mmCIF file of C-alpha atoms and ligand atoms in Angstrom:
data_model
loop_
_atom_site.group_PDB
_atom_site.id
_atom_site.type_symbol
_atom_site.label_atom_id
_atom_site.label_comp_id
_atom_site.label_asym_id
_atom_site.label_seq_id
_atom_site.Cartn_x
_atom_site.Cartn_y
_atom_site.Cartn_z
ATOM 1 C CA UNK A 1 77.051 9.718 -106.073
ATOM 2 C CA UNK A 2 76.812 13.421 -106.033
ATOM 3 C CA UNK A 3 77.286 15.366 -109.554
ATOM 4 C CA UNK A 4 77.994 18.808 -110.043
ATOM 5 C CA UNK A 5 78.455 20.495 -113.882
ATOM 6 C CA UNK A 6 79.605 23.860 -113.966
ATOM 7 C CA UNK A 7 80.424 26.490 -117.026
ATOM 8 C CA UNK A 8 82.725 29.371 -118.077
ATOM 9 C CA UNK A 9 83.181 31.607 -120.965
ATOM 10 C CA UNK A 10 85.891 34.480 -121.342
ATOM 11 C CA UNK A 11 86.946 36.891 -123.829
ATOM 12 C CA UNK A 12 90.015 38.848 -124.467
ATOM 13 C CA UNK A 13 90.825 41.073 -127.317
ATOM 14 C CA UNK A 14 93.894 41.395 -129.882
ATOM 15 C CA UNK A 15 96.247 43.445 -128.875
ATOM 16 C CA UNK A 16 99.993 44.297 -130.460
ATOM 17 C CA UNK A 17 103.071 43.119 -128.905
ATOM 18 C CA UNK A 18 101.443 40.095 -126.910
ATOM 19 C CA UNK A 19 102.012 36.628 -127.372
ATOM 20 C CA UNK A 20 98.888 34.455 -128.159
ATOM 21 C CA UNK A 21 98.639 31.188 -125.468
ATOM 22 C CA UNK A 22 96.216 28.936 -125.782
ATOM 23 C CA UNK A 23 95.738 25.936 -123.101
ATOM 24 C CA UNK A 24 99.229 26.870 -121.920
ATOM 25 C CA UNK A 25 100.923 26.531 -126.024
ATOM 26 C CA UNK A 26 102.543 29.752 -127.282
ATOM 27 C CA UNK A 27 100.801 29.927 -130.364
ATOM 28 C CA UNK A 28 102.385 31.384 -133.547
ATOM 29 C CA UNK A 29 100.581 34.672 -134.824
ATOM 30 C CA UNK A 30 100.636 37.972 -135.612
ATOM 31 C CA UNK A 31 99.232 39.149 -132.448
ATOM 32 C CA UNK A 32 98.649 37.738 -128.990
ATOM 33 C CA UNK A 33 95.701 38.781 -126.326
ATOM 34 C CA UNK A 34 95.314 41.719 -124.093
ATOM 35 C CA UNK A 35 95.355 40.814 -120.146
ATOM 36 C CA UNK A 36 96.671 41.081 -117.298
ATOM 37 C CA UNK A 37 97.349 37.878 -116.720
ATOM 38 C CA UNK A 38 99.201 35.854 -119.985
ATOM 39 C CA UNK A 39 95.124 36.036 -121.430
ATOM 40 C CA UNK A 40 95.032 32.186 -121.607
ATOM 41 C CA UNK A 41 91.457 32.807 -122.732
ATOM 42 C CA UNK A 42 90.910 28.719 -122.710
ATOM 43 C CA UNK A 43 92.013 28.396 -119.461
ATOM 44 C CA UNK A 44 90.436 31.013 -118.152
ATOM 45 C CA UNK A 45 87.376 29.558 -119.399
ATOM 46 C CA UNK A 46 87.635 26.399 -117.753
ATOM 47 C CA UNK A 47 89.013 28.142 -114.355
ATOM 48 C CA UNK A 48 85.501 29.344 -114.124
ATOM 49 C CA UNK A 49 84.063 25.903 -115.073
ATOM 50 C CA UNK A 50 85.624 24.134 -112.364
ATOM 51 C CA UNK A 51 84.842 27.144 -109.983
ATOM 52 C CA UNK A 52 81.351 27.118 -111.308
ATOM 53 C CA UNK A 53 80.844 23.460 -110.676
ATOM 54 C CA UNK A 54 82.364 23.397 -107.129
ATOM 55 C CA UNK A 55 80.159 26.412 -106.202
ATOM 56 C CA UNK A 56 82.999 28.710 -105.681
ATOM 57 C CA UNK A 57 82.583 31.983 -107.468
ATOM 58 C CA UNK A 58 84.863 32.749 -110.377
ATOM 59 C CA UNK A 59 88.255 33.953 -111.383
ATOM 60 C CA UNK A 60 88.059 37.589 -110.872
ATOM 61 C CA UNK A 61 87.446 36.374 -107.259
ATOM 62 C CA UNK A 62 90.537 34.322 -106.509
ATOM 63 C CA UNK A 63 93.072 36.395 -109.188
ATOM 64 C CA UNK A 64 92.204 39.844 -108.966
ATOM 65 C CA UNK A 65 93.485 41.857 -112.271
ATOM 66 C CA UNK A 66 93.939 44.773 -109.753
ATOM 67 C CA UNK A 67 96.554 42.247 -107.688
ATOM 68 C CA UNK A 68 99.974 42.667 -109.087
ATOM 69 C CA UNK A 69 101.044 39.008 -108.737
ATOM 70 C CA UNK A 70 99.070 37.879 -111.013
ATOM 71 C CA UNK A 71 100.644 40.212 -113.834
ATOM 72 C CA UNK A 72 101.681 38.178 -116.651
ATOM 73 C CA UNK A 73 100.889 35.213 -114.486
ATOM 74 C CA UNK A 74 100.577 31.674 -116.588
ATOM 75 C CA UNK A 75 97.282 30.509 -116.244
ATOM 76 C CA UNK A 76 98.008 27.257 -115.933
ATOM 77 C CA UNK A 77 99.044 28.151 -112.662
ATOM 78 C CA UNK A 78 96.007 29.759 -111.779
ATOM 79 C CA UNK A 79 94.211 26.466 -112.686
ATOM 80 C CA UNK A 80 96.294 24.483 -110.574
ATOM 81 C CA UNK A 81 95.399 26.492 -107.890
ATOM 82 C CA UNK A 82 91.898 26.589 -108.863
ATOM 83 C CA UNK A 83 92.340 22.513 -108.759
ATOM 84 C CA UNK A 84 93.925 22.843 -105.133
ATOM 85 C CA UNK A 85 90.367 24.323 -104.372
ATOM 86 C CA UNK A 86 88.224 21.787 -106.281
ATOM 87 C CA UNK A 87 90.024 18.809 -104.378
ATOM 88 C CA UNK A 88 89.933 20.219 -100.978
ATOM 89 C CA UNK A 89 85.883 20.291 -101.247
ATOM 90 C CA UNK A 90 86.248 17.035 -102.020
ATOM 91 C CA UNK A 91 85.988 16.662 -105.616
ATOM 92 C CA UNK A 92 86.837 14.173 -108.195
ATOM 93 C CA UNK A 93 86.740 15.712 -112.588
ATOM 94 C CA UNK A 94 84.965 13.645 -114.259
ATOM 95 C CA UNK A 95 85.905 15.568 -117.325
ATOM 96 C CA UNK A 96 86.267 18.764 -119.626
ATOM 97 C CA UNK A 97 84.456 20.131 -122.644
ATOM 98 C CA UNK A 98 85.590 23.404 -124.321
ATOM 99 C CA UNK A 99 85.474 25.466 -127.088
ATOM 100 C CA UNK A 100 87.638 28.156 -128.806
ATOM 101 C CA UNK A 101 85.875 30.302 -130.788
ATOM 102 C CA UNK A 102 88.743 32.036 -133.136
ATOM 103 C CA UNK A 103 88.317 33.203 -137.051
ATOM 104 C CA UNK A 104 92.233 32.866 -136.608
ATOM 105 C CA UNK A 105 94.708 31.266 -136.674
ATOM 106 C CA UNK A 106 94.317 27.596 -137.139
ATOM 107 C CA UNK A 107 94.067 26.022 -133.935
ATOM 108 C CA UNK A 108 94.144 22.150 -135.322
ATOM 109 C CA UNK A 109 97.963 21.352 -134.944
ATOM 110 C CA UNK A 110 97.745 22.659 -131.547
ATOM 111 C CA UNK A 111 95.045 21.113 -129.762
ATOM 112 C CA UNK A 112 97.330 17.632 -128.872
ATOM 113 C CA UNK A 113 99.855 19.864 -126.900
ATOM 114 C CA UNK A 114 96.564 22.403 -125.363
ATOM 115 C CA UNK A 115 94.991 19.251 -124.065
ATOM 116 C CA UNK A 116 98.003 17.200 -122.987
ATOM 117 C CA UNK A 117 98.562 20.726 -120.644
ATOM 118 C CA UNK A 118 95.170 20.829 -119.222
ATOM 119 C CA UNK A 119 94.749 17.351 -118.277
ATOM 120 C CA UNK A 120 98.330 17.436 -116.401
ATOM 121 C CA UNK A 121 97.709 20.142 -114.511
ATOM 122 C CA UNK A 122 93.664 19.242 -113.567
ATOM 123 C CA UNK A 123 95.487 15.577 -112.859
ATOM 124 C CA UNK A 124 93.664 13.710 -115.398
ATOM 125 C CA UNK A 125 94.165 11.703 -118.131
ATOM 126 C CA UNK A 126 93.744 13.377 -121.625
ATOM 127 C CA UNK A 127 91.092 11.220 -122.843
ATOM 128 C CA UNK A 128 88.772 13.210 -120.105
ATOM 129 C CA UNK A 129 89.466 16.644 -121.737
ATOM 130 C CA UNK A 130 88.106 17.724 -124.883
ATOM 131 C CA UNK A 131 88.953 20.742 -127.065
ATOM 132 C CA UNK A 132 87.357 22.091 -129.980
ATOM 133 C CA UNK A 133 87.873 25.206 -132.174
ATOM 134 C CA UNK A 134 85.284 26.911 -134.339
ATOM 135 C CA UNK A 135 85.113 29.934 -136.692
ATOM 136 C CA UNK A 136 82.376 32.186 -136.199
ATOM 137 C CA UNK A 137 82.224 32.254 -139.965
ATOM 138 C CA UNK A 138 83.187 35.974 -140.332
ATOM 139 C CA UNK A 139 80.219 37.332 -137.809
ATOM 140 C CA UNK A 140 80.956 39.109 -134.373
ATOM 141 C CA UNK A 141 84.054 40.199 -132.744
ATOM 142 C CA UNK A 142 86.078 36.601 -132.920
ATOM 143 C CA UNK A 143 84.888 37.241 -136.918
ATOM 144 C CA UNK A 144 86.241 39.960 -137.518
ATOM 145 C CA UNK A 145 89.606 38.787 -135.582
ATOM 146 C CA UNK A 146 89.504 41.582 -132.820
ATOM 147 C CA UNK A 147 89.436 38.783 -129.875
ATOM 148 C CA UNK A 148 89.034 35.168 -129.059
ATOM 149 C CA UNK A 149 86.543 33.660 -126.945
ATOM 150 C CA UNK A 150 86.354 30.232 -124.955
ATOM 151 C CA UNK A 151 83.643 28.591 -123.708
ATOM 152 C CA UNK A 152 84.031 25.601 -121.205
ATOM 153 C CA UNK A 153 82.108 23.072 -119.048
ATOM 154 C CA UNK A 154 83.230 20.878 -115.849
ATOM 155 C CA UNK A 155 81.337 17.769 -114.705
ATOM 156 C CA UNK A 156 82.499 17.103 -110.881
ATOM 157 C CA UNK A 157 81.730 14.256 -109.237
ATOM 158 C CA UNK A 158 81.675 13.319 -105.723
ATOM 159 C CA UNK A 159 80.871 9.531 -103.378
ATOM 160 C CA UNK A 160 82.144 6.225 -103.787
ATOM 161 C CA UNK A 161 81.166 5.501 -107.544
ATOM 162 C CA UNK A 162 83.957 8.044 -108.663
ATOM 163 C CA UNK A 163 86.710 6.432 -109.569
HETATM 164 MG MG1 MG B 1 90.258 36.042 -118.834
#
């Protein structure tokens, strides 16, 4: 059996007049994230996981921000291509950690729905993605609520042990 683990981490800033999706979930707050895609900043994260693990590059390489059709784009789309990718070089997900590192708002009543998104469209079952939120307890940029950041890892594996 052949394993491959792979990691991601984005960023994106507050920004007025933008909604705030998280794992795909429109999330109810006073202000969304800046990008030029819908700034999924989770799924973003573990785009580049997956990409990372599969040895082929990262976002900015497959969805340009300078590309028009990715404007507004929902990232879970961009995922599902990413999993196109990830299954054509012959890859199996063996599963998903991530974290959302966010002073606000509460991310707890929202993490069923974030996960139940991200394991349909990577084609697994929930139990193999995992989601966690943290504060940064007031310290740094996600403390003082000027951006979220996500941090995620991929385990791939490949051979006749993965099921
Ligand atoms: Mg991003």
């Amino acid at each position: 059996m052949s394993l491959r683990i792979g990691q991601g981490v984005d960023v994106h800033a507050f920004a007025d007049g933008r909604k705030l999706i998280l794992g795909g979930v429109p999330i109810p707050h006073t202000r969304g994230l800046a990008g030029h895609s819908d700034a999924d900043v989770l799924t973003h994260a573990v785009c580049d996981a997956f990409l990372g693990a599969a040895g082929l590059g990262d976002i900015g390489h497959f969805f340009p921000d300078t590309d028009d059709r990715y404007k507004d784009a929902n990232s879970l789309e961009l995922l599902a291509e990413v999993m196109r990718h990830v299954v054509r070089n012959g890859w199996k997900v063996i599963n998903v950690d991530a974290t959302v590192l966010a002073q606000a708002p509460k991310l707890a009543p929202h993490m069923p729905e974030m996960r139940a998104n991200l394991a349909r469209t990577i084609g697994v079952d929930a139990s193999c993605i995992n989601i966690k939120a943290s504060t940064t307890e007031h310290l740094g940029f996600a403390g003082r609520k000027e951006g979220i950041a996500a941090i995620a890892v991929a385990l791939l594996g490949a051979g006749p042990d993965v099921s």
